[in-house]
Amino acid sequence: MTEYRKAHSGELPQIIEFINMVFSLSGTPHDFASLLPKLYGDNRETESLHYLALEDGIIKAVVGSFPVTLCCSGRSLTCAAIGSVAVHPDSRKKGYMKQLMKDAITDMKECHIELSCLTGLRQRYRYFGYEPCGGVMTYRFSRDNFRHCSSLYPHYSLRLREVTAVSDPVWKHIIQLHGTSSFRTERASADFADIAGSWFHHTFAFFHNDLFAGYMVAKKNTICELMTISDSMIFSCLETCFSELSEEELCLEVYPHETSRMEFLSVLYERWQMRQDDNYQILDYEAVLSFFMNLKAASEPLSDGTVLLSIQDFGNYRIAVKDGVPSVSRTKEVSSWQLSSTEAARLFFSPDRHDMRNRLSLESRINWFPLPLSMCCLDKC
């Protein structure tokens, strides 16, 4: 007999044992308590965030749905990150994953979750409404970049120290600095160190004259999060990091809304490349479009204009910018251009949909889209 339900209190050890086993079958041993301490570390009680399929009381499939809140200038967006999707090899082709995904998405809608993301194969998750969207730029730096560009940037003598102990008082400064970001995920102070340690990342603090100057979160030679008390310190932070890590190349992930950082680094990097961020599903187009239109307007001026679009199963939307201020509203007016939800997601959020945008008005085609959808890997699953 197959039972579908959310996990009960006290079942987390069995869930961890199960997902460790399934993911380790890929050939790489997995220990989720170490990989994702924010969800599976000591004293965590995240059972209720897991959907289970059981055969005669034995776990045979798991899907996790974990809440994340995005914040921007007083606005917030409720999200669910899907992860820990695992099916026992003897129970595949039975539809367990499909049912658990449907259950998770049904609960998202009932709980008014506005956006969801997951990492996985495009075609597999497109059946559930997900589509690759968003973008992340990776800037690459070599030793020559720092040597030749040193005279172009302010120089600070910085000290770099890894932050390992949860009791380290520097965490307070790191958490406070993260809270000043114009676009960020909401992270509870008690969980911050575990979040920063996701997927074997390490946290480092920068000090200038023995005073806290910023922090970075990195894995090997790739920095996924870098914040400083002054933007003028970014060059010195990267130079110090390059020297300390002793790698031939240093990589920095930059997110689409960080236009001022892109400008600051424009003469420094060796090369850059863009990749799509992840699979996303838009559950509330009005809320998500409004959030990211305002985020984009905060980072670059938007041309005035109006667009009317109809999205199947979601309704009709009027998107407008007047005097640089965006607005998104539902309307009874039906557009001649009918889009599916995945088509709309690509139109608004995918860097590669230039052909679809040619059907929009000239103003919105110039600089409205793609919107700067992205999430730091630390906040995903």
PDB file of N, CA and C in Angstrom, residues 133-134 282 285 288-289 292-293 296 307 309-311 317 319 339-351 353 356-357 360 368-373:
ATOM      1  N   CYS A 133      15.265  30.127 -16.158  1.00  0.00           N
ATOM      2  CA  CYS A 133      15.107  31.584 -16.194  1.00  0.00           C
ATOM      3  C   CYS A 133      16.233  32.236 -15.405  1.00  0.00           C
ATOM      4  N   GLY A 134      16.240  33.558 -15.455  1.00  0.00           N
ATOM      5  CA  GLY A 134      17.216  34.320 -14.695  1.00  0.00           C
ATOM      6  C   GLY A 134      18.608  34.203 -15.268  1.00  0.00           C
ATOM      7  N   ILE A 282       6.599  30.700 -11.896  1.00  0.00           N
ATOM      8  CA  ILE A 282       5.920  31.894 -11.409  1.00  0.00           C
ATOM      9  C   ILE A 282       4.518  31.481 -10.977  1.00  0.00           C
ATOM     10  N   TYR A 285       1.958  36.115 -11.013  1.00  0.00           N
ATOM     11  CA  TYR A 285       2.645  36.990 -11.960  1.00  0.00           C
ATOM     12  C   TYR A 285       2.605  38.450 -11.535  1.00  0.00           C
ATOM     13  N   VAL A 288       5.291  38.863  -8.707  1.00  0.00           N
ATOM     14  CA  VAL A 288       6.670  38.629  -9.156  1.00  0.00           C
ATOM     15  C   VAL A 288       7.118  39.701 -10.143  1.00  0.00           C
ATOM     16  N   LEU A 289       6.259  40.045 -11.103  1.00  0.00           N
ATOM     17  CA  LEU A 289       6.614  41.090 -12.061  1.00  0.00           C
ATOM     18  C   LEU A 289       6.813  42.432 -11.366  1.00  0.00           C
ATOM     19  N   PHE A 292      10.262  42.431  -9.452  1.00  0.00           N
ATOM     20  CA  PHE A 292      11.480  42.514 -10.259  1.00  0.00           C
ATOM     21  C   PHE A 292      11.499  43.723 -11.190  1.00  0.00           C
ATOM     22  N   MET A 293      10.333  44.255 -11.564  1.00  0.00           N
ATOM     23  CA  MET A 293      10.319  45.532 -12.292  1.00  0.00           C
ATOM     24  C   MET A 293      10.868  46.650 -11.404  1.00  0.00           C
ATOM     25  N   LYS A 296      14.634  46.253 -11.017  1.00  0.00           N
ATOM     26  CA  LYS A 296      15.369  46.733 -12.188  1.00  0.00           C
ATOM     27  C   LYS A 296      15.368  48.256 -12.247  1.00  0.00           C
ATOM     28  N   VAL A 307       2.573  47.696 -21.733  1.00  0.00           N
ATOM     29  CA  VAL A 307       2.447  46.405 -22.399  1.00  0.00           C
ATOM     30  C   VAL A 307       1.236  45.682 -21.814  1.00  0.00           C
ATOM     31  N   LEU A 309      -0.551  41.935 -21.734  1.00  0.00           N
ATOM     32  CA  LEU A 309      -0.293  40.535 -22.032  1.00  0.00           C
ATOM     33  C   LEU A 309      -1.319  39.656 -21.342  1.00  0.00           C
ATOM     34  N   SER A 310      -1.679  38.565 -22.001  1.00  0.00           N
ATOM     35  CA  SER A 310      -2.589  37.575 -21.426  1.00  0.00           C
ATOM     36  C   SER A 310      -1.837  36.258 -21.249  1.00  0.00           C
ATOM     37  N   ILE A 311      -1.930  35.691 -20.045  1.00  0.00           N
ATOM     38  CA  ILE A 311      -1.214  34.468 -19.712  1.00  0.00           C
ATOM     39  C   ILE A 311      -2.235  33.396 -19.366  1.00  0.00           C
ATOM     40  N   TYR A 317      -2.663  41.080 -17.853  1.00  0.00           N
ATOM     41  CA  TYR A 317      -1.837  41.995 -17.064  1.00  0.00           C
ATOM     42  C   TYR A 317      -1.428  43.210 -17.887  1.00  0.00           C
ATOM     43  N   ILE A 319       1.371  46.032 -17.835  1.00  0.00           N
ATOM     44  CA  ILE A 319       2.673  46.427 -17.282  1.00  0.00           C
ATOM     45  C   ILE A 319       3.001  47.806 -17.837  1.00  0.00           C
ATOM     46  N   LEU A 339      -0.088  33.913 -24.080  1.00  0.00           N
ATOM     47  CA  LEU A 339       1.126  33.194 -23.718  1.00  0.00           C
ATOM     48  C   LEU A 339       0.818  32.083 -22.728  1.00  0.00           C
ATOM     49  N   SER A 340       1.522  30.970 -22.857  1.00  0.00           N
ATOM     50  CA  SER A 340       1.484  29.973 -21.796  1.00  0.00           C
ATOM     51  C   SER A 340       2.342  30.489 -20.639  1.00  0.00           C
ATOM     52  N   SER A 341       2.233  29.842 -19.493  1.00  0.00           N
ATOM     53  CA  SER A 341       3.013  30.291 -18.343  1.00  0.00           C
ATOM     54  C   SER A 341       4.518  30.161 -18.590  1.00  0.00           C
ATOM     55  N   THR A 342       4.938  29.064 -19.211  1.00  0.00           N
ATOM     56  CA  THR A 342       6.375  28.900 -19.464  1.00  0.00           C
ATOM     57  C   THR A 342       6.861  29.885 -20.518  1.00  0.00           C
ATOM     58  N   GLU A 343       6.022  30.201 -21.520  1.00  0.00           N
ATOM     59  CA  GLU A 343       6.390  31.223 -22.503  1.00  0.00           C
ATOM     60  C   GLU A 343       6.530  32.577 -21.838  1.00  0.00           C
ATOM     61  N   ALA A 344       5.604  32.900 -20.934  1.00  0.00           N
ATOM     62  CA  ALA A 344       5.677  34.181 -20.231  1.00  0.00           C
ATOM     63  C   ALA A 344       6.925  34.256 -19.369  1.00  0.00           C
ATOM     64  N   ALA A 345       7.259  33.158 -18.695  1.00  0.00           N
ATOM     65  CA  ALA A 345       8.465  33.143 -17.859  1.00  0.00           C
ATOM     66  C   ALA A 345       9.710  33.406 -18.702  1.00  0.00           C
ATOM     67  N   ARG A 346       9.778  32.790 -19.881  1.00  0.00           N
ATOM     68  CA  ARG A 346      10.932  33.017 -20.751  1.00  0.00           C
ATOM     69  C   ARG A 346      10.957  34.456 -21.263  1.00  0.00           C
ATOM     70  N   LEU A 347       9.794  34.974 -21.624  1.00  0.00           N
ATOM     71  CA  LEU A 347       9.720  36.347 -22.124  1.00  0.00           C
ATOM     72  C   LEU A 347      10.237  37.339 -21.092  1.00  0.00           C
ATOM     73  N   PHE A 348       9.783  37.196 -19.848  1.00  0.00           N
ATOM     74  CA  PHE A 348      10.116  38.170 -18.817  1.00  0.00           C
ATOM     75  C   PHE A 348      11.492  37.965 -18.211  1.00  0.00           C
ATOM     76  N   PHE A 349      11.942  36.701 -18.105  1.00  0.00           N
ATOM     77  CA  PHE A 349      13.082  36.429 -17.242  1.00  0.00           C
ATOM     78  C   PHE A 349      14.253  35.706 -17.897  1.00  0.00           C
ATOM     79  N   SER A 350      14.114  35.242 -19.133  1.00  0.00           N
ATOM     80  CA  SER A 350      15.215  34.499 -19.738  1.00  0.00           C
ATOM     81  C   SER A 350      16.073  35.410 -20.608  1.00  0.00           C
ATOM     82  N   PRO A 351      17.397  35.346 -20.462  1.00  0.00           N
ATOM     83  CA  PRO A 351      18.267  36.218 -21.261  1.00  0.00           C
ATOM     84  C   PRO A 351      18.229  35.934 -22.759  1.00  0.00           C
ATOM     85  N   ARG A 353      15.502  35.232 -24.929  1.00  0.00           N
ATOM     86  CA  ARG A 353      14.270  35.284 -25.693  1.00  0.00           C
ATOM     87  C   ARG A 353      14.115  36.607 -26.459  1.00  0.00           C
ATOM     88  N   MET A 356      10.964  36.661 -28.999  1.00  0.00           N
ATOM     89  CA  MET A 356       9.670  36.954 -28.408  1.00  0.00           C
ATOM     90  C   MET A 356       9.538  38.440 -28.076  1.00  0.00           C
ATOM     91  N   ARG A 357      10.622  39.038 -27.623  1.00  0.00           N
ATOM     92  CA  ARG A 357      10.549  40.452 -27.222  1.00  0.00           C
ATOM     93  C   ARG A 357      10.405  41.390 -28.404  1.00  0.00           C
ATOM     94  N   LEU A 360       7.081  43.062 -28.621  1.00  0.00           N
ATOM     95  CA  LEU A 360       6.703  44.078 -27.646  1.00  0.00           C
ATOM     96  C   LEU A 360       6.903  45.472 -28.219  1.00  0.00           C
ATOM     97  N   TRP A 368      13.363  46.901 -20.630  1.00  0.00           N
ATOM     98  CA  TRP A 368      12.602  46.322 -19.531  1.00  0.00           C
ATOM     99  C   TRP A 368      13.033  44.889 -19.240  1.00  0.00           C
ATOM    100  N   PHE A 369      13.147  44.093 -20.293  1.00  0.00           N
ATOM    101  CA  PHE A 369      13.375  42.660 -20.140  1.00  0.00           C
ATOM    102  C   PHE A 369      14.711  42.249 -20.746  1.00  0.00           C
ATOM    103  N   PRO A 370      15.357  41.216 -20.206  1.00  0.00           N
ATOM    104  CA  PRO A 370      14.881  40.362 -19.122  1.00  0.00           C
ATOM    105  C   PRO A 370      14.978  41.046 -17.761  1.00  0.00           C
ATOM    106  N   LEU A 371      14.061  40.717 -16.876  1.00  0.00           N
ATOM    107  CA  LEU A 371      14.102  41.217 -15.513  1.00  0.00           C
ATOM    108  C   LEU A 371      15.170  40.473 -14.722  1.00  0.00           C
ATOM    109  N   PRO A 372      15.731  41.121 -13.684  1.00  0.00           N
ATOM    110  CA  PRO A 372      16.914  40.577 -12.983  1.00  0.00           C
ATOM    111  C   PRO A 372      16.589  39.500 -11.963  1.00  0.00           C
ATOM    112  N   LEU A 373      15.981  38.418 -12.423  1.00  0.00           N
ATOM    113  CA  LEU A 373      15.665  37.287 -11.557  1.00  0.00           C
ATOM    114  C   LEU A 373      16.942  36.514 -11.248  1.00  0.00           C
TER     115      LEU A 373
END
